[in-house]
Coordinates of C-alpha atoms in Angstrom, one line a residue:
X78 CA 60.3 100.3 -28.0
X79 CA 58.7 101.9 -30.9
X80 CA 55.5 104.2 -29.5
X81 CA 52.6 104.0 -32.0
X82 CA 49.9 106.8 -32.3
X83 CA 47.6 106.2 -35.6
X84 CA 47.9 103.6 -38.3
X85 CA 50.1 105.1 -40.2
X86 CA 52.8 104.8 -38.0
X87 CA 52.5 101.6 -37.3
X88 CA 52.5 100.7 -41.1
X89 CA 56.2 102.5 -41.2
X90 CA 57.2 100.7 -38.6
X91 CA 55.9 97.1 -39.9
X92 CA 57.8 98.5 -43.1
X93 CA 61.2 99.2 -41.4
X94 CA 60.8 96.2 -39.6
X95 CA 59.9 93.9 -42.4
X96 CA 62.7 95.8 -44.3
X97 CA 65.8 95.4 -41.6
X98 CA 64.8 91.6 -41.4
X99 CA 65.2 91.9 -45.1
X100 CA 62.0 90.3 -45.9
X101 CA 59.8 90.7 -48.7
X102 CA 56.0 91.3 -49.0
X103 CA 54.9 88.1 -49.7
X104 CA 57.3 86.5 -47.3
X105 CA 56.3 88.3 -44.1
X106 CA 52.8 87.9 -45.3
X107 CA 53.8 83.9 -46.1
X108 CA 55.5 84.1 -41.9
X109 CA 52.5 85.7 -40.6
X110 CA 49.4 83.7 -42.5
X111 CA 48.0 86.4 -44.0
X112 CA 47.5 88.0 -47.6
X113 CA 50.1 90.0 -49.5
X114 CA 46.9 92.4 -49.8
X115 CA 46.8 92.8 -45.9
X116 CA 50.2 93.4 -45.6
X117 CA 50.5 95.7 -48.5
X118 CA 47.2 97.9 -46.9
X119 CA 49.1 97.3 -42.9
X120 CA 52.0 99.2 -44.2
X121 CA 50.1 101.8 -46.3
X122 CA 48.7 102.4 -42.6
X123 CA 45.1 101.9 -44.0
X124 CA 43.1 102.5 -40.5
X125 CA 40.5 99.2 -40.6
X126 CA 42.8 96.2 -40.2
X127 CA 41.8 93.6 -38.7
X128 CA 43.9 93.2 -35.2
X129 CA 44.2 89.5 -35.3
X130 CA 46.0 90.2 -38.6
X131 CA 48.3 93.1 -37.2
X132 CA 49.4 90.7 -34.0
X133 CA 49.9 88.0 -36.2
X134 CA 52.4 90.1 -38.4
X135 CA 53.9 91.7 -35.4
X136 CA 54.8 88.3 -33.8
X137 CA 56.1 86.7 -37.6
X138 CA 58.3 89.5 -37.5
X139 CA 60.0 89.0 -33.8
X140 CA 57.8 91.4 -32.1
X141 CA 55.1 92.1 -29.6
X142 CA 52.2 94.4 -28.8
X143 CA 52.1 96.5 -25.2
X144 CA 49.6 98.6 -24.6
X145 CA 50.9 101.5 -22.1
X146 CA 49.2 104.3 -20.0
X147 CA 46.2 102.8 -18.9
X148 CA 45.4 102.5 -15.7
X149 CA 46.2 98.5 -14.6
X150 CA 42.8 98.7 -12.9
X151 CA 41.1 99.0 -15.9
X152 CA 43.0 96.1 -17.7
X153 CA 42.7 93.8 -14.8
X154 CA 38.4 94.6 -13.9
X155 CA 37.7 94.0 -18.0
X156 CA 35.3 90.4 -17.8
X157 CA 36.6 87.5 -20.0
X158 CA 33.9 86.2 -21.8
X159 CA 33.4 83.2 -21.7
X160 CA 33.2 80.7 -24.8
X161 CA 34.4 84.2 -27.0
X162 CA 38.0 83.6 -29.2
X163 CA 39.0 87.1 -30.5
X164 CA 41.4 85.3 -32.5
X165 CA 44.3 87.1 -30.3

C-alpha cells in the first residue's frame, strides 16, 4: 500500500504505476475515459483534479482508493443524499 500525503505524491505514484504496467499517456488516459490533459496534470500532481477523474484512473490501472485513520464513526454517521451521483 502506497500512503499518499499531497497531490504530488500521488501524481508519482500514478506515474510509477502507469509506468510498471508499461502504459503510455494516452493509453491509460484511453483505459480510464479521461483526457491525455488530465492525466498529464494527475501526474504533474497539479492539486485541483477532479476526484471522479483520479478514481477512474486509479481503477484503469488495477488499483483502489482507501482512506485510513478516520474514525469509522465518522465514515459510517455521514448522510447519503439522496437523488445526489458524485460520479464515484
Amino acid at each position: 500500500m502506497t500512503s499518499i500525503r499531497s497531490s504530488q505524491q500521488l501524481g508519482d505514484a500514478i506515474r510509477t504505476a502507469r509506468k510498471q504496467l508499461a502504459l503510455t499517456q494516452p493509453q491509460l488516459a484511453l483505459a480510464a475515459g479521461v483526457g491525455v490533459r488530465f492525466v498529464v496534470e494527475l501526474e504533474a500532481g497539479k492539486p485541483t483534479v477532479r476526484l471522479a477523474q483520479v478514481l477512474r484512473v486509479i481503477e484503469a490501472l488495477g488499483g483502489e482508493f482507501s482512506l485510513n485513520g478516520l474514525p469509522a464513526a465518522a465514515l459510517a454517521a455521514e448522510p447519503k443524499r439522496e437523488g445526489h451521483d458524485d460520479g464515484a
